[in-house]
Coordinates of C-alpha atoms and ligand atoms in Angstrom, one line a residue:
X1 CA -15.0 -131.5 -77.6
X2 CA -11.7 -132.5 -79.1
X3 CA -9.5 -133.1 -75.6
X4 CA -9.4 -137.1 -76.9
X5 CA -9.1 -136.8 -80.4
X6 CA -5.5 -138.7 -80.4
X7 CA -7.9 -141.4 -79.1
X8 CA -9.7 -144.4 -80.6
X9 CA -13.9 -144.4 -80.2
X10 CA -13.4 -147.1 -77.8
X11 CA -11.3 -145.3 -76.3
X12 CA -12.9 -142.1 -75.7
X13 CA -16.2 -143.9 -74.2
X14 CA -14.0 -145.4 -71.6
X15 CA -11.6 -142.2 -71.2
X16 CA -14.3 -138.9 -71.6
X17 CA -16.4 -137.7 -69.2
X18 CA -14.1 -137.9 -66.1
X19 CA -13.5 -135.1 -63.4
X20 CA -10.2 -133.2 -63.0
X21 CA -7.3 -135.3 -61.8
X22 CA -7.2 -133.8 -58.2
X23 CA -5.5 -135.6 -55.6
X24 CA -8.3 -137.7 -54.0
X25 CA -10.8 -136.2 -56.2
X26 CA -13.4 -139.2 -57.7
X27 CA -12.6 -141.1 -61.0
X28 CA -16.7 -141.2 -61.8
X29 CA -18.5 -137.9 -61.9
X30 CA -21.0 -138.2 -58.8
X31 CA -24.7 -137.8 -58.7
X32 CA -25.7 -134.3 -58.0
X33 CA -29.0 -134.1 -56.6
X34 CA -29.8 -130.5 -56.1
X35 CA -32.5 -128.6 -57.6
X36 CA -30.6 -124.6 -57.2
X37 CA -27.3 -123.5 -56.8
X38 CA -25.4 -121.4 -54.8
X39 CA -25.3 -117.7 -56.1
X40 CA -21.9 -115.9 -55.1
X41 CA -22.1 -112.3 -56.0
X42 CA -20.7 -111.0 -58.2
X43 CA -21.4 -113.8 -60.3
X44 CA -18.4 -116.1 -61.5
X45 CA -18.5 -117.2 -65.4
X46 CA -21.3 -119.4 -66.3
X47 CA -24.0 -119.7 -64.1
X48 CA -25.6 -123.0 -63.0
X49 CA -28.7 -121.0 -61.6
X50 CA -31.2 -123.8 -61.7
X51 CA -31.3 -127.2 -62.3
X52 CA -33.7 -127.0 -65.6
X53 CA -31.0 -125.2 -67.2
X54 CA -27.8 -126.9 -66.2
X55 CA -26.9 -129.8 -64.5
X56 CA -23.6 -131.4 -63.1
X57 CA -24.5 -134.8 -63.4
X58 CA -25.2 -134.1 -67.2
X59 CA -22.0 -132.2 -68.5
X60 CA -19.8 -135.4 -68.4
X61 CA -22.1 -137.3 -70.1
X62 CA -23.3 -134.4 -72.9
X63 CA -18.9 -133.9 -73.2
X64 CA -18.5 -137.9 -74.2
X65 CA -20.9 -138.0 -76.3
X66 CA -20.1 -135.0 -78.4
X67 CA -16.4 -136.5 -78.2
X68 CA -17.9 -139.8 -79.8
X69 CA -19.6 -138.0 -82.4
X70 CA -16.9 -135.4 -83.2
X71 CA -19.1 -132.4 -82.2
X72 CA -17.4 -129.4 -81.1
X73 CA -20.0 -128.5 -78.6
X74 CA -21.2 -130.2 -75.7
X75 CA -24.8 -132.8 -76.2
X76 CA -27.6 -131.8 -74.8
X77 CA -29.7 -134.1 -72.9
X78 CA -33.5 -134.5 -73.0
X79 CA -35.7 -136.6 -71.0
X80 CA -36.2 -139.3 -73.9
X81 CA -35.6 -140.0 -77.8
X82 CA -38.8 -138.6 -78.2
X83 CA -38.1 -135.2 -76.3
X84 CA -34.9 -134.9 -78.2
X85 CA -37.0 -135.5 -81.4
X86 CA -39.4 -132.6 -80.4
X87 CA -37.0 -129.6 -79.8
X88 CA -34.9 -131.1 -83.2
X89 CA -38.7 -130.3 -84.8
X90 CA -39.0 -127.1 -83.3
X91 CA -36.0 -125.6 -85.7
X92 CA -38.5 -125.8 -88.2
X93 CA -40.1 -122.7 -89.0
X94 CA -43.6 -122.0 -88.5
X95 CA -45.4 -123.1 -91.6
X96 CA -42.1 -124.8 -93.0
X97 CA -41.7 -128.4 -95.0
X98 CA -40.3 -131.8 -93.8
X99 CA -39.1 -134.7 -95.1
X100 CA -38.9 -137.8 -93.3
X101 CA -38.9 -141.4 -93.9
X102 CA -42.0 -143.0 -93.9
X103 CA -40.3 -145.6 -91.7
X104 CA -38.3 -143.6 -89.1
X105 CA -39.2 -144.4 -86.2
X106 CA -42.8 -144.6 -85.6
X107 CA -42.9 -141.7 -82.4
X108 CA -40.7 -138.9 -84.7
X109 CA -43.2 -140.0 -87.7
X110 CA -46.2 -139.5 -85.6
X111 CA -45.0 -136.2 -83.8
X112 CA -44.3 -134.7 -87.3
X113 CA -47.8 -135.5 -88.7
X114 CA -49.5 -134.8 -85.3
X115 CA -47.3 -130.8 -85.7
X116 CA -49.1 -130.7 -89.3
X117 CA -52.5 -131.9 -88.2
X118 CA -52.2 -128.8 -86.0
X119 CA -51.4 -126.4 -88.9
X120 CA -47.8 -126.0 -87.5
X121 CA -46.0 -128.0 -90.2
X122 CA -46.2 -130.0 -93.5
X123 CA -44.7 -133.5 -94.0
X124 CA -43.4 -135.3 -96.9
X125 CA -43.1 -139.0 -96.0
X126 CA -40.4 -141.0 -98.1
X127 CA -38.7 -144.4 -99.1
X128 CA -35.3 -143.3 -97.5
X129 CA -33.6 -146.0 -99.6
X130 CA -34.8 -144.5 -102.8
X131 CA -32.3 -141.5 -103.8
X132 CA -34.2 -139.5 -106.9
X133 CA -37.2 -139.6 -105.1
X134 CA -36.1 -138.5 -101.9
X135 CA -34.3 -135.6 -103.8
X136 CA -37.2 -134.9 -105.9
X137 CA -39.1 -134.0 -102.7
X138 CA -36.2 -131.8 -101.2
X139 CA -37.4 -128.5 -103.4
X140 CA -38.9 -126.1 -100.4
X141 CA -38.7 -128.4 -97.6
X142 CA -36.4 -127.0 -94.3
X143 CA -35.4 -130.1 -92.8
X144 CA -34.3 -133.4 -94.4
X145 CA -35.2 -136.1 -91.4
X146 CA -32.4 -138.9 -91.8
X147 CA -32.5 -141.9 -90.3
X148 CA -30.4 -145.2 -91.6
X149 CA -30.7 -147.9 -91.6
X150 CA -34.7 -147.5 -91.2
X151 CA -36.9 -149.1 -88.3
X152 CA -37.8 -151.9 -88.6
X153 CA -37.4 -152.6 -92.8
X154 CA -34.1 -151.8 -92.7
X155 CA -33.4 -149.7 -95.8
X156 CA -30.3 -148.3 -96.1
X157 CA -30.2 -144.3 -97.2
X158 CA -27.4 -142.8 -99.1
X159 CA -27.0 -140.1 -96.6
X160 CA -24.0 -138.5 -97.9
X161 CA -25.7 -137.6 -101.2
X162 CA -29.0 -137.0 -99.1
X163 CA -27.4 -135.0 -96.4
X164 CA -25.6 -132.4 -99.3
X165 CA -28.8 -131.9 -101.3
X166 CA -30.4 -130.9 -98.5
X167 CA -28.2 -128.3 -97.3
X168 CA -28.2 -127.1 -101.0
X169 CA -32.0 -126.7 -100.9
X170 CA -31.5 -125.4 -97.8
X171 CA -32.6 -127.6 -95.6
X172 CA -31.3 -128.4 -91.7
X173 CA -30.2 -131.7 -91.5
X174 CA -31.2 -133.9 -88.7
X175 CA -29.8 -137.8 -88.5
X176 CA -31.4 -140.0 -86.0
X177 CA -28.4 -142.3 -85.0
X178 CA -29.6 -144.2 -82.7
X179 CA -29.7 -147.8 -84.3
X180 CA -25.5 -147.3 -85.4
X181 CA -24.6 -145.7 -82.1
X182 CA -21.0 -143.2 -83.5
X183 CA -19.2 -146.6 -83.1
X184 CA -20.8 -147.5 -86.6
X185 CA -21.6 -143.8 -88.1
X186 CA -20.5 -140.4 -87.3
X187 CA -23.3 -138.2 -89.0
X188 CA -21.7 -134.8 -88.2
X189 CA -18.8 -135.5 -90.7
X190 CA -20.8 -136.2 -93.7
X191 CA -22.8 -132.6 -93.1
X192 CA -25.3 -133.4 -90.8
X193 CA -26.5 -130.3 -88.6
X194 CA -28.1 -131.9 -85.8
X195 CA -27.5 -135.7 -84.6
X196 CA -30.2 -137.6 -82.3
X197 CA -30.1 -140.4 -79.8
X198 CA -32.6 -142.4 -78.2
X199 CA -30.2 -142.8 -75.3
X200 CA -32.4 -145.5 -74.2
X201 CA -31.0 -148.0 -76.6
X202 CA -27.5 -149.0 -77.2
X203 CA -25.7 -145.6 -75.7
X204 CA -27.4 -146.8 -72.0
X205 CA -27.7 -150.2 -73.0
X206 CA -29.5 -152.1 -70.0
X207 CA -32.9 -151.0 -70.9
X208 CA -32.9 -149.5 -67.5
X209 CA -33.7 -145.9 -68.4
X210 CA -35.8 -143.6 -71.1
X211 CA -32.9 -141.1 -72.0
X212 CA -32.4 -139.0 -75.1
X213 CA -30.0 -136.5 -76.7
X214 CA -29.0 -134.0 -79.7
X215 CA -25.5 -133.2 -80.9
X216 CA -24.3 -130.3 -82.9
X217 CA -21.4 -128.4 -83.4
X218 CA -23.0 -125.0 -84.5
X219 CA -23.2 -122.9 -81.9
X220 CA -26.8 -120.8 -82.1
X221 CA -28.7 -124.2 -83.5
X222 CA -27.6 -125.5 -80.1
X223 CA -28.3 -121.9 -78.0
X224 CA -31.7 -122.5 -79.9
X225 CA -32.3 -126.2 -78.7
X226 CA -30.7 -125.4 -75.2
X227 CA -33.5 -122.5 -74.8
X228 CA -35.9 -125.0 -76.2
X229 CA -35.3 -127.2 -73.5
X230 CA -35.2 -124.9 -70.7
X231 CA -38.5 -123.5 -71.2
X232 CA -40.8 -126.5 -72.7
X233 CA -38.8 -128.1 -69.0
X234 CA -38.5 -131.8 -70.7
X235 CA -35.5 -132.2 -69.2
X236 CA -33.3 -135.4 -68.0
X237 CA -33.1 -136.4 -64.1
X238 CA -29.4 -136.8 -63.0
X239 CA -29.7 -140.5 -62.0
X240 CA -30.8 -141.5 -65.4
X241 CA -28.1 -139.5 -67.0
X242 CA -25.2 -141.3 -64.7
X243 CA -26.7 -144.5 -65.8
X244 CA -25.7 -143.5 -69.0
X245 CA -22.8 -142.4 -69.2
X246 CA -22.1 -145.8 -66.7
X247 CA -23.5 -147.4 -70.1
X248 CA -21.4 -145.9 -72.3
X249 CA -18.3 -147.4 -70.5
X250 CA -19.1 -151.0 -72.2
X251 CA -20.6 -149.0 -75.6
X252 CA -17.8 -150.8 -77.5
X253 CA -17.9 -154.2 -76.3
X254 CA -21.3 -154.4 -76.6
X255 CA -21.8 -153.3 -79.7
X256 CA -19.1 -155.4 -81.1
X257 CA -20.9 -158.7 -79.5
X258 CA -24.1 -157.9 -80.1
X259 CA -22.9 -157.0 -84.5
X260 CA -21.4 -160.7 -84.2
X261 CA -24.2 -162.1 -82.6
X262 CA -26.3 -160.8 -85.5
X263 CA -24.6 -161.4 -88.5
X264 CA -24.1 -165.0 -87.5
X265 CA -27.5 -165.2 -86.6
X266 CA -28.7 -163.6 -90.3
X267 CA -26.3 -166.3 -91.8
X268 CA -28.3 -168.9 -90.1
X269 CA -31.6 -167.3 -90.4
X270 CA -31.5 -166.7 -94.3
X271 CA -31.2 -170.3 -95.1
X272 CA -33.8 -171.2 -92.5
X273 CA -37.3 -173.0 -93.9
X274 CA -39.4 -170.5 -92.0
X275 CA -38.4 -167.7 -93.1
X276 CA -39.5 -166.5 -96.0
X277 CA -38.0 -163.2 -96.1
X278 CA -34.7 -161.3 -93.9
X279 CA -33.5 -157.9 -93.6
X280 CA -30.3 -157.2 -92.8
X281 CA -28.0 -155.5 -93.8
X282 CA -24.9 -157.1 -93.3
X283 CA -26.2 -160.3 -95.2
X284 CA -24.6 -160.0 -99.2
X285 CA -28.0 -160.3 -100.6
X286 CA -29.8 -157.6 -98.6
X287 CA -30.4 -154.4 -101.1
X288 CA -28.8 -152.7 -98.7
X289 CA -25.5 -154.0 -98.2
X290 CA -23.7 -152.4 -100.5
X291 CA -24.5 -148.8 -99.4
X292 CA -23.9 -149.9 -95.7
X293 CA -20.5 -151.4 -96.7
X294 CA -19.6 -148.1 -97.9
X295 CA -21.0 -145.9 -95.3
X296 CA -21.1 -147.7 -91.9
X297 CA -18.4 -149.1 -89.8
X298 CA -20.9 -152.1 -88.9
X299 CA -24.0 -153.7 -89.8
X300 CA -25.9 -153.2 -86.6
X301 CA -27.7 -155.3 -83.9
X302 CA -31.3 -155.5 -85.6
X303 CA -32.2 -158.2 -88.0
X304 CA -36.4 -158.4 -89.3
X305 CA -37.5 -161.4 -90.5
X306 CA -41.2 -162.4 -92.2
X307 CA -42.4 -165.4 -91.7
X308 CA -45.2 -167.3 -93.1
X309 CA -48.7 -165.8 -92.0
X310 CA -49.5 -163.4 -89.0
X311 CA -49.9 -166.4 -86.6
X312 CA -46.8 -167.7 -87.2
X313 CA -45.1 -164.8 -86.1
X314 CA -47.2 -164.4 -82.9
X315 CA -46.2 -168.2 -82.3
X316 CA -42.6 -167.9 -82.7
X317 CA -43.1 -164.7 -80.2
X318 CA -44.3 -166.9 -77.9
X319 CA -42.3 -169.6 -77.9
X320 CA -39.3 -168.1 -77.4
X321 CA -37.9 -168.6 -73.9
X322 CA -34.6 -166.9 -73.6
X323 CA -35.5 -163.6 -76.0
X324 CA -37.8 -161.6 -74.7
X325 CA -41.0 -161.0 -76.0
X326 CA -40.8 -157.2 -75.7
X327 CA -40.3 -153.8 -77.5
X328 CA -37.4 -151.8 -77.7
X329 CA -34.2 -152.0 -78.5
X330 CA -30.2 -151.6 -77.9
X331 CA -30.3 -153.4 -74.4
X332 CA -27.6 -156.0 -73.4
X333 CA -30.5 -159.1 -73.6
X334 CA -32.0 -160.1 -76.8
X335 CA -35.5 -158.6 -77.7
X336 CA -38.4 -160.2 -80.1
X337 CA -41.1 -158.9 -81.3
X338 CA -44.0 -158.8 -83.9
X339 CA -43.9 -154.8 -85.0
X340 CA -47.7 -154.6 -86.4
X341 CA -48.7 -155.8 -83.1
X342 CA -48.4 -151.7 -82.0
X343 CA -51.5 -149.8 -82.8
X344 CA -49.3 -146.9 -85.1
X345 CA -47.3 -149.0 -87.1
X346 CA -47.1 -147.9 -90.7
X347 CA -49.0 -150.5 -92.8
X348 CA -46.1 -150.7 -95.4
X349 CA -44.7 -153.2 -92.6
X350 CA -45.3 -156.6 -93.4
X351 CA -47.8 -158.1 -90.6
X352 CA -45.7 -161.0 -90.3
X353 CA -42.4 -159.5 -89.8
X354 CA -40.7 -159.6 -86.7
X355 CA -38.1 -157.6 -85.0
X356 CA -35.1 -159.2 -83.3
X357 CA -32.6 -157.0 -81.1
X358 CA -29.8 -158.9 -80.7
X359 CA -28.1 -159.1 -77.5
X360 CA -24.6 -160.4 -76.0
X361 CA -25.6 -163.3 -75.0
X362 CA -23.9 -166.7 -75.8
X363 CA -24.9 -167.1 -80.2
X364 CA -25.7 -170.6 -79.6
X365 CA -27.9 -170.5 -76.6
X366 CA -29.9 -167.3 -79.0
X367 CA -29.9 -170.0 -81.7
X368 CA -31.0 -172.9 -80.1
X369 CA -34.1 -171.1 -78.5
X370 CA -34.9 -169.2 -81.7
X371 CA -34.7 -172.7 -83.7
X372 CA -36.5 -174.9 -81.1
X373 CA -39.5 -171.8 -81.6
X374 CA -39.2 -171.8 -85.2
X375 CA -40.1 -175.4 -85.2
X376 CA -42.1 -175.8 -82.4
X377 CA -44.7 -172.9 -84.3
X378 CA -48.0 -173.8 -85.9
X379 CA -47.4 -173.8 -90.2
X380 CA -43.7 -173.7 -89.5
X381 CA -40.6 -175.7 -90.6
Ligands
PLP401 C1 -36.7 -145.5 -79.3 C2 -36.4 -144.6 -80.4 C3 -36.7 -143.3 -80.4 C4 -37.5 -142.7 -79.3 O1 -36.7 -142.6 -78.1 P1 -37.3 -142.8 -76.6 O2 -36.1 -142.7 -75.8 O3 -38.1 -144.0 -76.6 O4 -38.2 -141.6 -76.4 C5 -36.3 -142.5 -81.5 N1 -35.6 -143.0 -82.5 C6 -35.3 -144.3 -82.6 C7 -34.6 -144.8 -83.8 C8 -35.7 -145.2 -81.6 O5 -35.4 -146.5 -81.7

């Protein structure tokens, strides 16, 4: 997946994933909406068959992506984050070790402890951010879990060093990207084997469809995650893959905005009365900065902020009137929201943190309606 290489990463999510320059033939790869394929005989190089296996709708979007993350293999698409984060699990062998962040996201958390309640797997749970002891807990394990910076704390790994160790024990390596997007972090070149995206987020961006999506470049972990898909059939529909890539047009734009948006927003935050505690990287005082500095080409869309008490939170939730009070993340409108107020989230987060997706909107219109709520909340300001 090297045909844009010459190219810039802004370039390539405008330039990959096109059809053949043939006189009157489509600049957008169309919609194809058919379950089987024609079968000439005798059969002609790669075989389409069925659509569980193969798609045409998907291969544009799978060959951008892999551009984007310097894979030299096409993506393969799943029919969520979560679905992706199940067949990247399943290269673990039966009765093998993993170690994963005790704040990835909460879905790849609770699939990994739900494959060890049923005997399948063990777990190791970690603080990401803390290198000796993440390394300390490497010894037998056969997949390292990375994901950086961390949902919704915010810790910052050293994935590099992490991502070597790993492969020296042993270890496949899998990265969820999904919170830097390639745009900020290309896991593949600092060793990973197997990148993740919850296409749902910033890759789609309109938090108009549940998409997900691994990227490799070896060759028989992908025939193994390809045959993984095929037969457990959690595969993508063609619409919400051409949404997508149709996303991944703007990937750049909107990621710069929505990076801007935040940091000025942290700036303005950390100095705030209410708040009594921000995460973000970006911000010279958070422990992570350094590290992301160093390692990312951007601090990211999500700040976390605590406030005073439990209520307060819920009160500035719902005073807000241009965010959103909703979940998720990686969509082009700003999102708010108080993470203990799901059922599975790890108790480690503060009750009276809250989540802030930051979208493109206008910074001042964000500001004004996050500052009127501030202020407007019960044992606030
Ligand atoms: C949302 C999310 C997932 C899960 O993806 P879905 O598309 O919701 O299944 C995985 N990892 C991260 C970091 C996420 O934010």
């Amino acid at each position: 997946m090297t045909q844009h290489a010459h190219l810039a990463p802004d370039t390539i999510t405008v330039a990959a994933g096109r059809p053949p320059r043939n006189h009157d033939s489509p600049v957008n790869p169309p919609i194809v909406l058919s379950s089987t394929f024609h079968e000439t005989a005798p059969p002609v190089g790669s075989d389409r068959i069925y659509a569980r296996m193969s798609n045409p709708t998907w291969d544009p979007f799978e060959e951008a992506l892999a551009e984007l993350e310097g894979a030299a293999l096409p993506a393969l698409t799943f029919a969520s984050g979560l679905g992706a984060a199940a067949a990247a699990l399943s290269l673990v062998p039966a009765g093998g070790m993993v170690v994963i962040p005790r704040h990835a996201y909460g879905g790849s958390v609770s699939l990994a402890l739900a494959e060890e309640a049923r005997g399948r797997l063990t777990v190791r749970q970690v603080d990401i951010a803390d290198t000796s002891q993440v390394l300390g807990q490497l010894d037998g394990a056969d997949m390292l879990w990375l994901e950086s910076p961390t949902n919704p704390m915010l810790e910052v790994a050293e994935t590099a060093v992490l991502a070597a160790a790993a492969k020296a024990a042993g270890a496949t390596v899998v990265v969820d990207n999904t919170f830097n997007t390639p745009l900020v972090s290309r896991p593949l070149d600092y060793g990973a084997d197997v990148v993740l995206h919850s296409v749902t987020k910033y890759l789609a961006g309109h938090s108009d469809v549940v998409l997900g999506a691994l990227v490799t470049s070896d060759a028989a972990m992908r025939a193994e995650l390809a045959t993984y898909r095929t037969l457990h059939g959690a595969i993508a529909g063609p619409f919400e893959v051409w949404l997508a890539l149709r996303g991944l047009r703007t990937l750049a734009l909107r990621m710069e905005r929505s990076q801007a948006n935040a940091l000025e927003l942290a700036r303005r935050l950390e100095v705030h009365p209410s708040v009594t505690r921000i995460r973000y990287p970006g911000l010279p005082n958070d422990p992570g900065h350094e590290r992301a500095t160093a390692q990312l080409k951007g601090y990211g869309g999500i700040i976390s902020i605590e406030l005073e008490s439990r209520d307060a939170a819920d009160a500035l939730v719902e005073a807000v009137r241009l965010w959103l009070p909703a979940t998720s993340l990686g969509g082009v409108e700003s999102l708010i929201e108080r993470r203990r107020r799901q059922p599975g989230e790890p108790k480690t987060v503060p009750e009276a943190l809250v989540r802030l997706s930051v979208g493109i909107e206008n910074v001042e219109d964000l500001w004004a309606d996050l500052e009127a709520a501030l202020s407007s909340a019960p044992n606030n300001g």
